[in-house]
Amino acid sequence: MVANTEMKNNNNLLYGGIEGGGTKFVCAVGTDPNNILAEARFPTTTPEETMAQAVDFFKQQESSLGKLASIGFACFGPLDPNPDSKTYGHILPTPKPHWTNANVVGMLRSAFDIPIAFDTDVNGAALGEWNWGKGQGLNTFIYLTIGTGIGGGAYVEGKLLHGLLHPEMGHIPVPHDKTKDPFEGACPFHGDCFEGLASGVAIEKRWGVHGGSLPPEHPAWDLEVEYIANALAIYSYTISPQRIIIGGGVGQSSHLLPRIQQYTRDLINGYIKSAAIVEDIENYIVNPGLGNLSGVLGALALAKQALAQN
Ligand code: ZN
């Protein structure tokens, strides 16, 4: 057993991972899903306080477990992931108080002289799923989270997609029939974009209660299925993913998945001539293999990748 664990540890290198969410941070030290040696969770407050807590956690772990080889930071966005940019490692303008222009990678760099990878939470989760979950063996797929907000990461032709900054899959326009759904939308930038209509925040604003307390037969879910399926059809047409993985609190509601699969297949209506959609939609649109750990394991995967690229 000991030898086996050591082999898995890749010469006993230890990685740090940070899943930076809008409401909480999750930090972990380990190597893979079977070897998480320490974990901490704390609320997201100001960048200074929250990043200091992350630094303290890793310093404490280093004193007992040994030095970290690299750190992966999968963070809420928008953010600048381009190492050649002047604002690399910063959070970009966000409605979240205190975080606009915060140099979060700089705060880590001042404490650790090791490779640090920085990407969106959803790109991180996609990499985690590629390493250990439902993205294994694929070279193009999407990881979408539908929770408080909506965001998507893309792994395209063997690497994470960045382009200008990073994809913003939550903010695409989706068909909105205002006679059926007069809700004006909850996005501060666009009103009734996909996130504005279908996020957990949108559900709560539209119906006055948290989505978790609405039963499966509630009409809220008819709208939800329709908006999600329209978005998935758009991603299928534009990125041609081999699979779409849906995580997040809303996205992992068990009663939704079969309805989303069927609705998406019906919308595409046979146009994408692939057995994956026509005959095997249950394996085309799936929930994460890593469940709620996609994020923090994704951060560890980013850390491993940072070391490999360094
Ligand atoms: Zn929007």
mmCIF file of C-alpha atoms and ligand atoms in Angstrom:
data_model
loop_
_atom_site.group_PDB
_atom_site.id
_atom_site.type_symbol
_atom_site.label_atom_id
_atom_site.label_comp_id
_atom_site.label_asym_id
_atom_site.label_seq_id
_atom_site.Cartn_x
_atom_site.Cartn_y
_atom_site.Cartn_z
ATOM 1 C CA MET A 1 0.000 0.000 0.000
ATOM 2 C CA VAL A 2 2.776 2.406 0.894
ATOM 3 C CA ALA A 3 4.598 1.833 -2.379
ATOM 4 C CA ASN A 4 1.368 2.277 -4.268
ATOM 5 C CA THR A 5 0.625 5.604 -2.595
ATOM 6 C CA GLU A 6 4.137 6.819 -3.272
ATOM 7 C CA MET A 7 3.774 6.003 -6.948
ATOM 8 C CA LYS A 8 0.529 7.952 -7.102
ATOM 9 C CA ASN A 9 2.251 10.883 -5.409
ATOM 10 C CA ASN A 10 4.566 11.389 -8.353
ATOM 11 C CA ASN A 11 7.763 11.379 -6.276
ATOM 12 C CA ASN A 12 5.875 12.747 -3.296
ATOM 13 C CA LEU A 13 5.296 16.169 -4.797
ATOM 14 C CA LEU A 14 2.593 18.022 -2.908
ATOM 15 C CA TYR A 15 0.255 20.555 -4.470
ATOM 16 C CA GLY A 16 -1.869 23.361 -3.077
ATOM 17 C CA GLY A 17 -5.289 24.112 -4.517
ATOM 18 C CA ILE A 18 -7.603 27.078 -3.962
ATOM 19 C CA GLU A 19 -11.193 27.074 -5.134
ATOM 20 C CA GLY A 20 -12.103 30.741 -4.833
ATOM 21 C CA GLY A 21 -15.865 31.117 -4.853
ATOM 22 C CA GLY A 22 -18.005 34.212 -4.463
ATOM 23 C CA THR A 23 -19.256 33.101 -1.047
ATOM 24 C CA LYS A 24 -16.553 30.726 0.202
ATOM 25 C CA PHE A 25 -12.973 29.664 -0.389
ATOM 26 C CA VAL A 26 -11.899 26.014 -0.231
ATOM 27 C CA CYS A 27 -8.172 25.273 0.123
ATOM 28 C CA ALA A 28 -6.600 21.833 -0.072
ATOM 29 C CA VAL A 29 -3.198 20.188 -0.022
ATOM 30 C CA GLY A 30 -2.741 16.849 -1.748
ATOM 31 C CA THR A 31 -2.106 15.139 -5.048
ATOM 32 C CA ASP A 32 -5.381 13.676 -6.366
ATOM 33 C CA PRO A 33 -8.928 12.687 -5.276
ATOM 34 C CA ASN A 34 -7.569 9.730 -3.264
ATOM 35 C CA ASN A 35 -4.941 11.750 -1.491
ATOM 36 C CA ILE A 36 -6.233 15.002 0.012
ATOM 37 C CA LEU A 37 -4.126 15.556 3.124
ATOM 38 C CA ALA A 38 -5.663 18.765 4.449
ATOM 39 C CA GLU A 39 -8.597 21.012 3.646
ATOM 40 C CA ALA A 40 -9.964 24.311 4.935
ATOM 41 C CA ARG A 41 -13.062 26.357 4.143
ATOM 42 C CA PHE A 42 -13.715 29.969 5.028
ATOM 43 C CA PRO A 43 -16.090 32.713 3.881
ATOM 44 C CA THR A 44 -15.084 35.095 1.088
ATOM 45 C CA THR A 45 -14.739 38.536 2.695
ATOM 46 C CA THR A 46 -12.176 41.104 1.473
ATOM 47 C CA PRO A 47 -9.306 40.038 -0.814
ATOM 48 C CA GLU A 48 -6.712 40.967 1.828
ATOM 49 C CA GLU A 49 -8.342 38.969 4.607
ATOM 50 C CA THR A 50 -9.369 35.987 2.473
ATOM 51 C CA MET A 51 -6.035 35.621 0.668
ATOM 52 C CA ALA A 52 -4.197 35.941 4.014
ATOM 53 C CA GLN A 53 -6.266 33.016 5.323
ATOM 54 C CA ALA A 54 -5.293 30.947 2.287
ATOM 55 C CA VAL A 55 -1.611 31.832 2.746
ATOM 56 C CA ASP A 56 -1.769 30.962 6.472
ATOM 57 C CA PHE A 57 -3.386 27.607 5.701
ATOM 58 C CA PHE A 58 -0.673 26.623 3.188
ATOM 59 C CA LYS A 59 2.151 27.835 5.472
ATOM 60 C CA GLN A 60 0.741 25.733 8.326
ATOM 61 C CA GLN A 61 0.479 22.665 6.098
ATOM 62 C CA GLU A 62 4.014 23.171 4.787
ATOM 63 C CA SER A 63 5.330 23.151 8.349
ATOM 64 C CA SER A 64 3.895 19.671 8.958
ATOM 65 C CA LEU A 65 3.684 18.059 5.479
ATOM 66 C CA GLY A 66 6.619 19.646 3.679
ATOM 67 C CA LYS A 67 7.056 22.209 0.954
ATOM 68 C CA LEU A 68 4.455 22.625 -1.796
ATOM 69 C CA ALA A 69 5.638 22.156 -5.385
ATOM 70 C CA SER A 70 3.066 24.540 -6.881
ATOM 71 C CA ILE A 71 -0.307 26.154 -6.229
ATOM 72 C CA GLY A 72 -3.373 26.181 -8.459
ATOM 73 C CA PHE A 73 -5.936 28.925 -7.966
ATOM 74 C CA ALA A 74 -9.329 28.432 -9.614
ATOM 75 C CA CYS A 75 -11.259 31.619 -8.922
ATOM 76 C CA PHE A 76 -14.569 33.317 -9.577
ATOM 77 C CA GLY A 77 -14.339 35.853 -12.387
ATOM 78 C CA PRO A 78 -14.137 37.843 -14.392
ATOM 79 C CA LEU A 79 -10.372 37.660 -14.080
ATOM 80 C CA ASP A 80 -7.205 38.074 -16.122
ATOM 81 C CA PRO A 81 -5.542 34.690 -16.752
ATOM 82 C CA ASN A 82 -3.062 35.917 -19.411
ATOM 83 C CA PRO A 83 0.518 35.783 -18.008
ATOM 84 C CA ASP A 84 1.642 38.372 -20.602
ATOM 85 C CA SER A 85 -0.905 40.945 -19.506
ATOM 86 C CA LYS A 86 -0.183 43.822 -17.097
ATOM 87 C CA THR A 87 -3.221 42.874 -15.050
ATOM 88 C CA TYR A 88 -2.448 39.140 -14.977
ATOM 89 C CA GLY A 89 -3.652 37.600 -11.748
ATOM 90 C CA HIS A 90 -6.140 40.375 -11.026
ATOM 91 C CA ILE A 91 -9.887 40.134 -10.554
ATOM 92 C CA LEU A 92 -11.502 42.357 -13.216
ATOM 93 C CA PRO A 93 -14.421 44.738 -12.552
ATOM 94 C CA THR A 94 -17.061 42.759 -10.677
ATOM 95 C CA PRO A 95 -20.255 43.652 -8.826
ATOM 96 C CA LYS A 96 -18.744 41.840 -5.826
ATOM 97 C CA PRO A 97 -17.692 44.524 -3.308
ATOM 98 C CA HIS A 98 -13.913 44.944 -2.620
ATOM 99 C CA TRP A 99 -12.653 42.531 -5.305
ATOM 100 C CA THR A 100 -12.475 44.744 -8.410
ATOM 101 C CA ASN A 101 -8.801 44.974 -9.547
ATOM 102 C CA ALA A 102 -7.559 42.934 -6.576
ATOM 103 C CA ASN A 103 -4.159 41.428 -7.425
ATOM 104 C CA VAL A 104 -4.887 38.048 -5.880
ATOM 105 C CA VAL A 105 -2.017 36.186 -7.535
ATOM 106 C CA GLY A 106 0.370 38.929 -6.383
ATOM 107 C CA MET A 107 -0.781 38.288 -2.818
ATOM 108 C CA LEU A 108 0.129 34.607 -3.202
ATOM 109 C CA ARG A 109 3.439 35.392 -4.936
ATOM 110 C CA SER A 110 4.570 37.592 -2.072
ATOM 111 C CA ALA A 111 4.307 34.545 0.202
ATOM 112 C CA PHE A 112 5.336 31.647 -2.080
ATOM 113 C CA ASP A 113 8.213 31.429 -4.555
ATOM 114 C CA ILE A 114 6.782 28.474 -6.514
ATOM 115 C CA PRO A 115 4.787 28.166 -9.771
ATOM 116 C CA ILE A 116 1.245 29.479 -9.364
ATOM 117 C CA ALA A 117 -1.506 28.724 -11.885
ATOM 118 C CA PHE A 118 -4.501 31.031 -12.124
ATOM 119 C CA ASP A 119 -7.700 30.352 -14.025
ATOM 120 C CA THR A 120 -11.463 30.539 -13.720
ATOM 121 C CA ASP A 121 -13.239 28.248 -11.288
ATOM 122 C CA VAL A 122 -14.982 26.551 -14.202
ATOM 123 C CA ASN A 123 -11.843 26.083 -16.309
ATOM 124 C CA GLY A 124 -10.259 24.570 -13.186
ATOM 125 C CA ALA A 125 -13.234 22.274 -12.695
ATOM 126 C CA ALA A 126 -13.008 21.229 -16.351
ATOM 127 C CA LEU A 127 -9.350 20.281 -15.865
ATOM 128 C CA GLY A 128 -10.232 18.351 -12.706
ATOM 129 C CA GLU A 129 -12.910 16.435 -14.622
ATOM 130 C CA TRP A 130 -10.439 15.775 -17.446
ATOM 131 C CA ASN A 131 -7.911 14.307 -15.012
ATOM 132 C CA TRP A 132 -10.200 12.276 -12.779
ATOM 133 C CA GLY A 133 -13.871 12.657 -13.733
ATOM 134 C CA LYS A 134 -16.225 12.644 -16.712
ATOM 135 C CA GLY A 135 -13.797 14.437 -19.007
ATOM 136 C CA GLN A 136 -11.294 11.563 -19.017
ATOM 137 C CA GLY A 137 -10.250 10.549 -22.535
ATOM 138 C CA LEU A 138 -11.968 13.536 -24.203
ATOM 139 C CA ASN A 139 -10.193 16.308 -26.090
ATOM 140 C CA THR A 140 -13.070 18.806 -26.365
ATOM 141 C CA PHE A 141 -15.754 19.267 -23.734
ATOM 142 C CA ILE A 142 -17.517 21.852 -21.583
ATOM 143 C CA TYR A 143 -17.914 22.164 -17.836
ATOM 144 C CA LEU A 144 -20.899 24.319 -16.912
ATOM 145 C CA THR A 145 -21.886 25.299 -13.388
ATOM 146 C CA ILE A 146 -25.438 26.372 -12.641
ATOM 147 C CA GLY A 147 -25.704 27.619 -9.083
ATOM 148 C CA THR A 148 -25.860 31.093 -7.575
ATOM 149 C CA GLY A 149 -24.416 32.205 -10.918
ATOM 150 C CA ILE A 150 -23.771 30.433 -14.205
ATOM 151 C CA GLY A 151 -20.351 29.944 -15.794
ATOM 152 C CA GLY A 152 -18.704 27.609 -18.236
ATOM 153 C CA GLY A 153 -15.175 26.395 -18.818
ATOM 154 C CA ALA A 154 -14.043 24.798 -22.048
ATOM 155 C CA TYR A 155 -11.354 22.234 -22.760
ATOM 156 C CA VAL A 156 -10.784 22.468 -26.517
ATOM 157 C CA GLU A 157 -8.501 20.278 -28.635
ATOM 158 C CA GLY A 158 -6.491 19.265 -25.587
ATOM 159 C CA LYS A 159 -6.222 22.481 -23.595
ATOM 160 C CA LEU A 160 -8.238 24.986 -21.623
ATOM 161 C CA LEU A 161 -9.789 27.734 -23.727
ATOM 162 C CA HIS A 162 -8.846 31.355 -22.925
ATOM 163 C CA GLY A 163 -8.925 33.486 -26.078
ATOM 164 C CA LEU A 164 -9.279 37.187 -25.156
ATOM 165 C CA LEU A 165 -9.778 36.495 -21.439
ATOM 166 C CA HIS A 166 -11.914 33.426 -20.830
ATOM 167 C CA PRO A 167 -15.331 32.224 -21.969
ATOM 168 C CA GLU A 168 -18.404 33.795 -20.347
ATOM 169 C CA MET A 169 -20.940 31.107 -21.121
ATOM 170 C CA GLY A 170 -23.397 32.329 -18.501
ATOM 171 C CA HIS A 171 -24.036 35.593 -20.314
ATOM 172 C CA ILE A 172 -25.220 34.400 -23.708
ATOM 173 C CA PRO A 173 -28.676 35.548 -24.814
ATOM 174 C CA VAL A 174 -31.312 32.796 -24.789
ATOM 175 C CA PRO A 175 -34.869 32.996 -26.177
ATOM 176 C CA HIS A 176 -37.082 34.738 -23.602
ATOM 177 C CA ASP A 177 -40.857 34.598 -24.128
ATOM 178 C CA LYS A 178 -42.077 37.431 -21.913
ATOM 179 C CA THR A 179 -45.710 36.332 -22.069
ATOM 180 C CA LYS A 180 -44.722 33.001 -20.534
ATOM 181 C CA ASP A 181 -42.057 34.452 -18.229
ATOM 182 C CA PRO A 182 -42.485 38.190 -17.533
ATOM 183 C CA PHE A 183 -39.480 38.213 -15.134
ATOM 184 C CA GLU A 184 -37.093 40.887 -16.413
ATOM 185 C CA GLY A 185 -33.940 38.984 -15.445
ATOM 186 C CA ALA A 186 -31.374 39.341 -12.681
ATOM 187 C CA CYS A 187 -28.081 40.089 -14.472
ATOM 188 C CA PRO A 188 -26.767 43.563 -13.538
ATOM 189 C CA PHE A 189 -25.141 43.843 -16.986
ATOM 190 C CA HIS A 190 -27.710 42.296 -19.355
ATOM 191 C CA GLY A 191 -30.960 41.689 -17.504
ATOM 192 C CA ASP A 192 -32.324 38.582 -19.195
ATOM 193 C CA CYS A 193 -29.185 36.785 -20.380
ATOM 194 C CA PHE A 194 -28.904 33.043 -19.559
ATOM 195 C CA GLU A 195 -27.567 33.710 -16.053
ATOM 196 C CA GLY A 196 -30.099 36.495 -15.574
ATOM 197 C CA LEU A 197 -32.942 34.065 -16.292
ATOM 198 C CA ALA A 198 -31.732 30.714 -14.979
ATOM 199 C CA SER A 199 -29.261 31.172 -12.095
ATOM 200 C CA GLY A 200 -30.174 30.333 -8.504
ATOM 201 C CA VAL A 201 -30.427 34.084 -7.876
ATOM 202 C CA ALA A 202 -32.865 34.444 -10.802
ATOM 203 C CA ILE A 203 -35.037 31.581 -9.539
ATOM 204 C CA GLU A 204 -35.200 33.132 -6.084
ATOM 205 C CA LYS A 205 -36.012 36.611 -7.412
ATOM 206 C CA ARG A 206 -38.685 35.308 -9.781
ATOM 207 C CA TRP A 207 -40.502 33.049 -7.304
ATOM 208 C CA GLY A 208 -39.618 34.661 -3.983
ATOM 209 C CA VAL A 209 -38.190 31.457 -2.506
ATOM 210 C CA HIS A 210 -34.933 29.506 -2.799
ATOM 211 C CA GLY A 211 -34.997 26.967 -5.646
ATOM 212 C CA GLY A 212 -34.162 24.198 -3.201
ATOM 213 C CA SER A 213 -37.629 24.539 -1.657
ATOM 214 C CA LEU A 214 -39.519 24.266 -4.972
ATOM 215 C CA PRO A 215 -40.874 20.734 -5.708
ATOM 216 C CA PRO A 216 -39.949 19.017 -9.015
ATOM 217 C CA GLU A 217 -43.440 19.618 -10.462
ATOM 218 C CA HIS A 218 -43.249 23.411 -9.890
ATOM 219 C CA PRO A 219 -43.437 25.474 -13.124
ATOM 220 C CA ALA A 220 -40.092 27.061 -12.171
ATOM 221 C CA TRP A 221 -38.409 23.930 -13.489
ATOM 222 C CA ASP A 222 -40.212 24.034 -16.872
ATOM 223 C CA LEU A 223 -38.604 27.427 -17.481
ATOM 224 C CA GLU A 224 -35.281 26.233 -16.099
ATOM 225 C CA VAL A 225 -35.157 23.217 -18.420
ATOM 226 C CA GLU A 226 -36.036 25.381 -21.418
ATOM 227 C CA TYR A 227 -33.351 28.012 -20.749
ATOM 228 C CA ILE A 228 -30.655 25.456 -19.961
ATOM 229 C CA ALA A 229 -31.469 23.335 -23.022
ATOM 230 C CA ASN A 230 -31.316 26.389 -25.294
ATOM 231 C CA ALA A 231 -27.908 27.290 -23.896
ATOM 232 C CA LEU A 232 -26.620 23.721 -24.283
ATOM 233 C CA ALA A 233 -27.834 23.614 -27.888
ATOM 234 C CA ILE A 234 -25.902 26.846 -28.584
ATOM 235 C CA TYR A 235 -22.717 25.420 -27.031
ATOM 236 C CA SER A 236 -23.185 22.202 -29.016
ATOM 237 C CA TYR A 237 -23.436 24.147 -32.274
ATOM 238 C CA THR A 238 -20.577 26.556 -31.582
ATOM 239 C CA ILE A 239 -17.911 24.526 -29.761
ATOM 240 C CA SER A 240 -18.883 21.018 -30.861
ATOM 241 C CA PRO A 241 -18.060 19.465 -27.485
ATOM 242 C CA GLN A 242 -17.840 15.706 -27.102
ATOM 243 C CA ARG A 243 -19.637 16.054 -23.771
ATOM 244 C CA ILE A 244 -21.243 18.716 -21.567
ATOM 245 C CA ILE A 245 -20.755 18.344 -17.818
ATOM 246 C CA ILE A 246 -23.232 20.251 -15.630
ATOM 247 C CA GLY A 247 -22.333 20.985 -12.015
ATOM 248 C CA GLY A 248 -23.525 23.470 -9.403
ATOM 249 C CA GLY A 249 -26.391 23.319 -6.928
ATOM 250 C CA VAL A 250 -29.132 23.837 -9.526
ATOM 251 C CA GLY A 251 -27.326 21.886 -12.249
ATOM 252 C CA GLN A 252 -27.053 18.801 -10.081
ATOM 253 C CA SER A 253 -30.770 18.638 -9.161
ATOM 254 C CA SER A 254 -31.462 14.991 -10.039
ATOM 255 C CA HIS A 255 -34.945 15.633 -11.454
ATOM 256 C CA LEU A 256 -33.610 18.165 -13.972
ATOM 257 C CA LEU A 257 -30.965 16.171 -15.814
ATOM 258 C CA PRO A 258 -33.238 13.754 -17.775
ATOM 259 C CA ARG A 259 -35.492 16.646 -18.783
ATOM 260 C CA ILE A 260 -32.525 18.763 -19.928
ATOM 261 C CA GLN A 261 -31.156 15.841 -21.956
ATOM 262 C CA GLN A 262 -34.461 15.263 -23.731
ATOM 263 C CA TYR A 263 -35.206 18.954 -24.351
ATOM 264 C CA THR A 264 -31.717 19.611 -25.752
ATOM 265 C CA ARG A 265 -31.950 16.614 -28.091
ATOM 266 C CA ASP A 266 -35.399 17.794 -29.263
ATOM 267 C CA LEU A 267 -34.114 21.351 -29.901
ATOM 268 C CA ILE A 268 -31.155 20.100 -31.945
ATOM 269 C CA ASN A 269 -33.674 17.965 -33.837
ATOM 270 C CA GLY A 270 -31.199 15.613 -35.482
ATOM 271 C CA TYR A 271 -29.158 18.390 -37.072
ATOM 272 C CA ILE A 272 -25.871 17.404 -35.373
ATOM 273 C CA LYS A 273 -25.429 13.973 -36.908
ATOM 274 C CA SER A 274 -23.654 12.329 -34.034
ATOM 275 C CA ALA A 275 -24.721 9.186 -32.209
ATOM 276 C CA ALA A 276 -23.588 10.935 -28.998
ATOM 277 C CA ILE A 277 -26.612 13.239 -29.239
ATOM 278 C CA VAL A 278 -29.089 11.220 -31.308
ATOM 279 C CA GLU A 279 -28.692 7.894 -29.503
ATOM 280 C CA ASP A 280 -26.708 8.504 -26.342
ATOM 281 C CA ILE A 281 -27.770 11.840 -24.881
ATOM 282 C CA GLU A 282 -27.549 10.351 -21.353
ATOM 283 C CA ASN A 283 -23.768 10.211 -21.794
ATOM 284 C CA TYR A 284 -23.553 13.514 -23.663
ATOM 285 C CA ILE A 285 -25.070 15.734 -20.954
ATOM 286 C CA VAL A 286 -23.923 14.498 -17.549
ATOM 287 C CA ASN A 287 -23.308 15.606 -13.966
ATOM 288 C CA PRO A 288 -19.667 15.824 -12.757
ATOM 289 C CA GLY A 289 -17.756 12.661 -11.907
ATOM 290 C CA LEU A 290 -16.169 14.531 -8.999
ATOM 291 C CA GLY A 291 -19.457 15.912 -7.653
ATOM 292 C CA ASN A 292 -18.971 18.998 -5.503
ATOM 293 C CA LEU A 293 -15.201 18.429 -5.402
ATOM 294 C CA SER A 294 -14.704 19.379 -9.078
ATOM 295 C CA GLY A 295 -13.647 22.869 -8.029
ATOM 296 C CA VAL A 296 -10.986 22.189 -5.450
ATOM 297 C CA LEU A 297 -9.660 19.124 -7.307
ATOM 298 C CA GLY A 298 -9.587 21.290 -10.416
ATOM 299 C CA ALA A 299 -7.359 23.727 -8.526
ATOM 300 C CA LEU A 300 -4.994 20.856 -7.698
ATOM 301 C CA ALA A 301 -5.042 19.852 -11.364
ATOM 302 C CA LEU A 302 -4.079 23.439 -12.295
ATOM 303 C CA ALA A 303 -1.201 23.238 -9.802
ATOM 304 C CA LYS A 304 0.065 19.996 -11.408
ATOM 305 C CA GLN A 305 -0.229 21.528 -14.861
ATOM 306 C CA ALA A 306 1.666 24.655 -13.735
ATOM 307 C CA LEU A 307 4.560 22.505 -12.647
ATOM 308 C CA ALA A 308 4.539 20.480 -15.861
ATOM 309 C CA GLN A 309 4.644 23.699 -17.926
ATOM 310 C CA ASN A 310 7.273 25.419 -15.813
HETATM 311 ZN ZN ZN B 1 -25.413 38.711 -18.119
#
